[in-house]
Amino acid sequence: MRWVSEARERLRGLLFRGREEAETAEELRFHLEMETERLVREEGLERPEARRRAGVAFGGVERYREEVREARGLAWVPGLSLDFRLGLRMLAKHRGLTLIGGFSVAVAVAVGAFAFEVISEVLHPALPFEGGDRVVSLQYATDNPGNPERRIVHDFVEWRDGLRSVERLGAFRTAEHNLIGGEGPPEPVGVAEITASGFELARTPPLLGRYLVPDDERPGAPPVAVIGHEPWRTRFAGDPAVVGRTVRLGADLYRIVGVMPEGFEFPFAHHFWIPLRVDPSRHPRLAGPQLYVFGRLAPGVTMREAQAEAEIVGRRAAAAHPETHERLRLQVLAYTHEHLDLDHPVIRVMLRFVQLLVAGLLVVVAVNLAILLYARTVARLGEIAVRSALGASRRRILAQLFAEALALSALGALAGLALVKAVLGWVRVQFTVVGDVPFWIEFSLSPATVLYALGLAVLAAAIMGVLPGLKATGGRLYASLRQGGGAGAGLGRVWTALVVAQVAIAVAILPVAVFAVWQVVRMESAGPGFPAEEFVVGGAELSEPAAEAGGDAADADAFASRYRARLAELVSRLEAEPGVTTVTTSSGIPGLDGPVRQVAFEEGAGAPESGTPTAGSMRVAPGLFAAYGAEMLAGRPLGAGDLGGPGGPVVVNRTFVEQLLGNRPALGRRFRYSRPGGAEADGPGEWYEIVGVVEDFPASPIALPSLVSGAAHVYHPLVPGEVHPVVLAVRFRGGVPAGAVRRIREIGAEVDPVMQLRVRPLTELYGSLRAGSRFAAWSLAAVTLSVLLLSAAGIYALTSFTVAQRTREIGIRTALGAHPRRVLRGIFGRVTRQLALGLAVGSL
């Protein structure tokens, strides 16, 4: 086809432009030499004169080059390159516009590219191994969206034997066990109890030894484990002879049979794998352990075909077991979607809407910058008119304006991409600390994100360059020029409304940004108000080895009794350690209390007061206030005699008295918790009496979320064994010594191998929380600053444009004796009205 041949020729000329230009130059040189030789031979001219006459006869060489480029469809390439260089020179000349515009575009592109990267990773993840796009999950959907039925031991066995559209069907569950062995202290780790088919499905060979095989799942088979590359490197120093060694996971010893390569963390974010042994005979239907089921679509089978078979299997199960399966629907989902709970269409639409909204920020920035560039374009109407008179088309002029805007947006996009890369690196580090992120999510600056950012830059350039150019080079170009260099061109109501809108936006978000930044500064400078550097805190949890499901009430009572005894022994052991001054327990960490609940005082008959007062609640052991050094302002602290029974005495903090009681006397006041509408949360008649008021601790918010939840708190007595897991706090004299965390975990493992202590220095915990708040606050500040700069620049553009348009009028009025103050009032009157309107709208 002709158009295909033309496109191929143009692409060839574009990709090999240098070679094409060289060939053209060689052809032109050949023709000149041939004409020179003819003149020397036929007319007897000297060679220099013959070369001169040949050149005169041939005409302008550059004209022929342009004709060749035009024939190849590449005449725009040199012009675009020249326009881009001119745009860079204009940016260097107008430094203020470059700084304001570049910063604003950089922030907008950074926000847009970051959102694109995150949403793409979430909505379109890919398992990083062969055939990962064909790995699926099976689950029973219920009438409660987002809460599938996973107690499916019987069904899993039936699916594995009966399904034909999904092969390598397997299952796993995650269990928390203490890792004891190798180098390092005992630490809680997530262990995947998984069928051997999971390794076959992933098609990833082990680095050392072997992975799990079906024989490992047989009852009575020796306990074996496969470990990941990271624990092999850190806990076993990369020992090549690690296969055959034993490691303790909780109460059981396992022989290591293999090491997986770096990056393998299937099925979620796991580094330890042990065999999953399921026995349907031990459980009735819809009972037993909760399982995640996975598999690979059979060759040639589509997701729709697999879902069709699953529906048949589901209906068959509902007919056979109507009492348990009648309301269950068997679904086949993309593996990554099931584990991130993203299959709901509303969630996907919301994420796309967020991405569109964030991209709209760039459009707003670009439109605002278009005001500045339009004012500059109008000032160049004389130059544009001359170029137009010399034959330049409107399209050629618009191309130049677009290239100049593209130079600005490209610089901003490059700065934005550099910022995104730095932020993604920070996010990656934070996720590494959290350690519970799916292995297939890798936040990095992907090629798709770079292309998206460049696309945003091109869009911004089109808005900033083409829109002002279309207005400036419209039908009134020459009329404006005749009126005196562009006096007839105006910004119009649309541009003025944009300036008013951005002033309103800046006024609206400025208090929020200032408040967030001020709170971050306050958190950084104020400190918690007690010696946090002396504390190690964290959860203390007792897990049953190979626990499968909840038991009856007797089992629960036995577990609570065992936990209470182990916790008492742990506290006693820790108190005997050198340097330890206090050991206490609570249901939360100071500064991170919860949950937040509505409070109704006695005189309100249990209904929430006006304003819906709320307070965070936490259960504390006797002596916790003294352990943290919190001063009692009134009344008494909680004691051992306050334990037991519903309701009872409580202690509130100073902010509770200030915010909820208006600094009225608190001792003896009674309240209870209520839900919206007055429904009782803890049963009727469960009243709490305030017996003490304690100073706020921490003295200032630890993170921005704690500001949102409020600083008023209620402290209830903690009954030993009532809360599981409980938060353990160990205070050391003068500061946490080196090796303290390791020693605490070792003592926990000695008390009980299944006692998991997720402890860390309190300053480290507070620091990680503040890092997230710091990032959020400064990001909001950057966006606000860009809006403020654009607002100031827009006002400046309006003012300077007005002055430029009225220069002749101002000169005449001044010559006729007008007072300068009156002239200035006329110039700034319109801008002042627009600014006042923006301030009013933003304040509302």
PDB file of C-alpha atoms in Angstrom, residues 575-676:
ATOM      1  CA  GLU A 575      12.333  -7.127  86.101  1.00  0.00           C
ATOM      2  CA  ALA A 576      15.300  -9.139  87.365  1.00  0.00           C
ATOM      3  CA  GLU A 577      17.502  -8.085  84.428  1.00  0.00           C
ATOM      4  CA  PRO A 578      20.347  -5.617  85.173  1.00  0.00           C
ATOM      5  CA  GLY A 579      19.472  -2.026  84.227  1.00  0.00           C
ATOM      6  CA  VAL A 580      15.714  -2.631  84.039  1.00  0.00           C
ATOM      7  CA  THR A 581      13.785  -0.234  86.253  1.00  0.00           C
ATOM      8  CA  THR A 582      10.167  -1.016  85.319  1.00  0.00           C
ATOM      9  CA  VAL A 583       8.184  -3.528  83.287  1.00  0.00           C
ATOM     10  CA  THR A 584       4.529  -2.818  82.584  1.00  0.00           C
ATOM     11  CA  THR A 585       1.789  -3.796  80.152  1.00  0.00           C
ATOM     12  CA  SER A 586      -1.084  -2.112  78.342  1.00  0.00           C
ATOM     13  CA  SER A 587      -3.396  -2.596  75.393  1.00  0.00           C
ATOM     14  CA  GLY A 588      -1.636   0.072  73.318  1.00  0.00           C
ATOM     15  CA  ILE A 589       1.403   2.301  72.973  1.00  0.00           C
ATOM     16  CA  PRO A 590       1.191   5.866  74.340  1.00  0.00           C
ATOM     17  CA  GLY A 591       0.506   8.191  71.461  1.00  0.00           C
ATOM     18  CA  LEU A 592      -1.080   5.414  69.417  1.00  0.00           C
ATOM     19  CA  ASP A 593      -4.050   4.704  71.611  1.00  0.00           C
ATOM     20  CA  GLY A 594      -7.310   3.360  70.292  1.00  0.00           C
ATOM     21  CA  PRO A 595     -10.011   2.763  69.540  1.00  0.00           C
ATOM     22  CA  VAL A 596     -11.612   6.223  69.427  1.00  0.00           C
ATOM     23  CA  ARG A 597     -15.115   6.109  70.891  1.00  0.00           C
ATOM     24  CA  GLN A 598     -17.976   8.499  71.490  1.00  0.00           C
ATOM     25  CA  VAL A 599     -18.514   9.649  75.057  1.00  0.00           C
ATOM     26  CA  ALA A 600     -21.892  10.379  76.703  1.00  0.00           C
ATOM     27  CA  PHE A 601     -21.953  11.865  80.182  1.00  0.00           C
ATOM     28  CA  GLU A 602     -24.441  10.951  82.884  1.00  0.00           C
ATOM     29  CA  GLU A 603     -26.440  14.175  82.704  1.00  0.00           C
ATOM     30  CA  GLY A 604     -27.100  13.471  79.017  1.00  0.00           C
ATOM     31  CA  ALA A 605     -28.904  10.214  79.800  1.00  0.00           C
ATOM     32  CA  GLY A 606     -26.345   8.299  77.792  1.00  0.00           C
ATOM     33  CA  ALA A 607     -26.814  10.256  74.545  1.00  0.00           C
ATOM     34  CA  PRO A 608     -23.778  11.922  72.947  1.00  0.00           C
ATOM     35  CA  GLU A 609     -23.453  15.590  73.795  1.00  0.00           C
ATOM     36  CA  SER A 610     -23.505  18.320  71.166  1.00  0.00           C
ATOM     37  CA  GLY A 611     -20.425  18.089  68.991  1.00  0.00           C
ATOM     38  CA  THR A 612     -20.146  14.318  69.407  1.00  0.00           C
ATOM     39  CA  PRO A 613     -17.309  14.201  71.971  1.00  0.00           C
ATOM     40  CA  THR A 614     -14.816  11.396  71.361  1.00  0.00           C
ATOM     41  CA  ALA A 615     -11.827  10.001  73.215  1.00  0.00           C
ATOM     42  CA  GLY A 616      -9.284   7.273  72.707  1.00  0.00           C
ATOM     43  CA  SER A 617      -9.357   4.393  75.151  1.00  0.00           C
ATOM     44  CA  MET A 618      -6.594   2.157  76.429  1.00  0.00           C
ATOM     45  CA  ARG A 619      -6.306  -0.499  79.130  1.00  0.00           C
ATOM     46  CA  VAL A 620      -3.287  -0.140  81.425  1.00  0.00           C
ATOM     47  CA  ALA A 621      -1.752  -2.188  84.194  1.00  0.00           C
ATOM     48  CA  PRO A 622      -1.377  -0.640  87.664  1.00  0.00           C
ATOM     49  CA  GLY A 623       1.840   1.323  87.812  1.00  0.00           C
ATOM     50  CA  LEU A 624       1.953   2.250  84.111  1.00  0.00           C
ATOM     51  CA  PHE A 625       1.683   6.009  84.802  1.00  0.00           C
ATOM     52  CA  ALA A 626       4.610   5.844  87.179  1.00  0.00           C
ATOM     53  CA  ALA A 627       6.595   3.771  84.673  1.00  0.00           C
ATOM     54  CA  TYR A 628       6.278   6.509  82.033  1.00  0.00           C
ATOM     55  CA  GLY A 629       6.721   9.300  84.578  1.00  0.00           C
ATOM     56  CA  ALA A 630       3.256  10.730  83.925  1.00  0.00           C
ATOM     57  CA  GLU A 631       2.219  13.112  86.731  1.00  0.00           C
ATOM     58  CA  MET A 632      -1.176  12.704  88.403  1.00  0.00           C
ATOM     59  CA  LEU A 633      -2.891  16.107  88.355  1.00  0.00           C
ATOM     60  CA  ALA A 634      -5.876  15.112  90.467  1.00  0.00           C
ATOM     61  CA  GLY A 635      -7.278  12.051  92.212  1.00  0.00           C
ATOM     62  CA  ARG A 636      -5.443   8.741  92.236  1.00  0.00           C
ATOM     63  CA  PRO A 637      -3.949   6.279  89.728  1.00  0.00           C
ATOM     64  CA  LEU A 638      -5.473   2.900  88.971  1.00  0.00           C
ATOM     65  CA  GLY A 639      -4.629   0.131  91.397  1.00  0.00           C
ATOM     66  CA  ALA A 640      -4.990  -3.626  91.805  1.00  0.00           C
ATOM     67  CA  GLY A 641      -8.323  -3.128  93.588  1.00  0.00           C
ATOM     68  CA  ASP A 642      -9.860  -1.592  90.455  1.00  0.00           C
ATOM     69  CA  LEU A 643      -9.629  -4.815  88.435  1.00  0.00           C
ATOM     70  CA  GLY A 644     -12.637  -6.950  87.547  1.00  0.00           C
ATOM     71  CA  GLY A 645     -16.251  -6.380  86.628  1.00  0.00           C
ATOM     72  CA  PRO A 646     -17.828  -4.207  83.956  1.00  0.00           C
ATOM     73  CA  GLY A 647     -17.597  -0.433  84.196  1.00  0.00           C
ATOM     74  CA  GLY A 648     -15.744   0.834  87.216  1.00  0.00           C
ATOM     75  CA  PRO A 649     -13.099   3.488  87.851  1.00  0.00           C
ATOM     76  CA  VAL A 650     -11.092   5.142  85.069  1.00  0.00           C
ATOM     77  CA  VAL A 651      -8.424   7.802  84.734  1.00  0.00           C
ATOM     78  CA  VAL A 652      -8.605  10.516  82.068  1.00  0.00           C
ATOM     79  CA  ASN A 653      -5.895  12.820  80.765  1.00  0.00           C
ATOM     80  CA  ARG A 654      -5.688  16.597  80.952  1.00  0.00           C
ATOM     81  CA  THR A 655      -6.908  17.111  77.365  1.00  0.00           C
ATOM     82  CA  PHE A 656     -10.034  15.073  78.159  1.00  0.00           C
ATOM     83  CA  VAL A 657     -10.883  17.524  80.924  1.00  0.00           C
ATOM     84  CA  GLU A 658     -10.171  20.543  78.717  1.00  0.00           C
ATOM     85  CA  GLN A 659     -11.981  19.409  75.563  1.00  0.00           C
ATOM     86  CA  LEU A 660     -14.872  17.315  76.888  1.00  0.00           C
ATOM     87  CA  LEU A 661     -15.524  18.910  80.283  1.00  0.00           C
ATOM     88  CA  GLY A 662     -14.505  22.506  79.612  1.00  0.00           C
ATOM     89  CA  ASN A 663     -12.050  22.403  82.558  1.00  0.00           C
ATOM     90  CA  ARG A 664     -14.902  21.665  84.965  1.00  0.00           C
ATOM     91  CA  PRO A 665     -14.177  19.305  87.891  1.00  0.00           C
ATOM     92  CA  ALA A 666     -13.677  15.782  86.600  1.00  0.00           C
ATOM     93  CA  LEU A 667     -13.433  13.616  89.710  1.00  0.00           C
ATOM     94  CA  GLY A 668     -16.645  11.711  90.354  1.00  0.00           C
ATOM     95  CA  ARG A 669     -18.096  12.437  86.906  1.00  0.00           C
ATOM     96  CA  ARG A 670     -19.638   9.409  85.197  1.00  0.00           C
ATOM     97  CA  PHE A 671     -19.887   8.610  81.489  1.00  0.00           C
ATOM     98  CA  ARG A 672     -20.332   5.708  79.166  1.00  0.00           C
ATOM     99  CA  TYR A 673     -19.508   5.012  75.530  1.00  0.00           C
ATOM    100  CA  SER A 674     -22.179   5.242  72.889  1.00  0.00           C
ATOM    101  CA  ARG A 675     -22.521   4.789  69.170  1.00  0.00           C
ATOM    102  CA  PRO A 676     -24.153   7.266  66.750  1.00  0.00           C
TER     103      PRO A 676
END
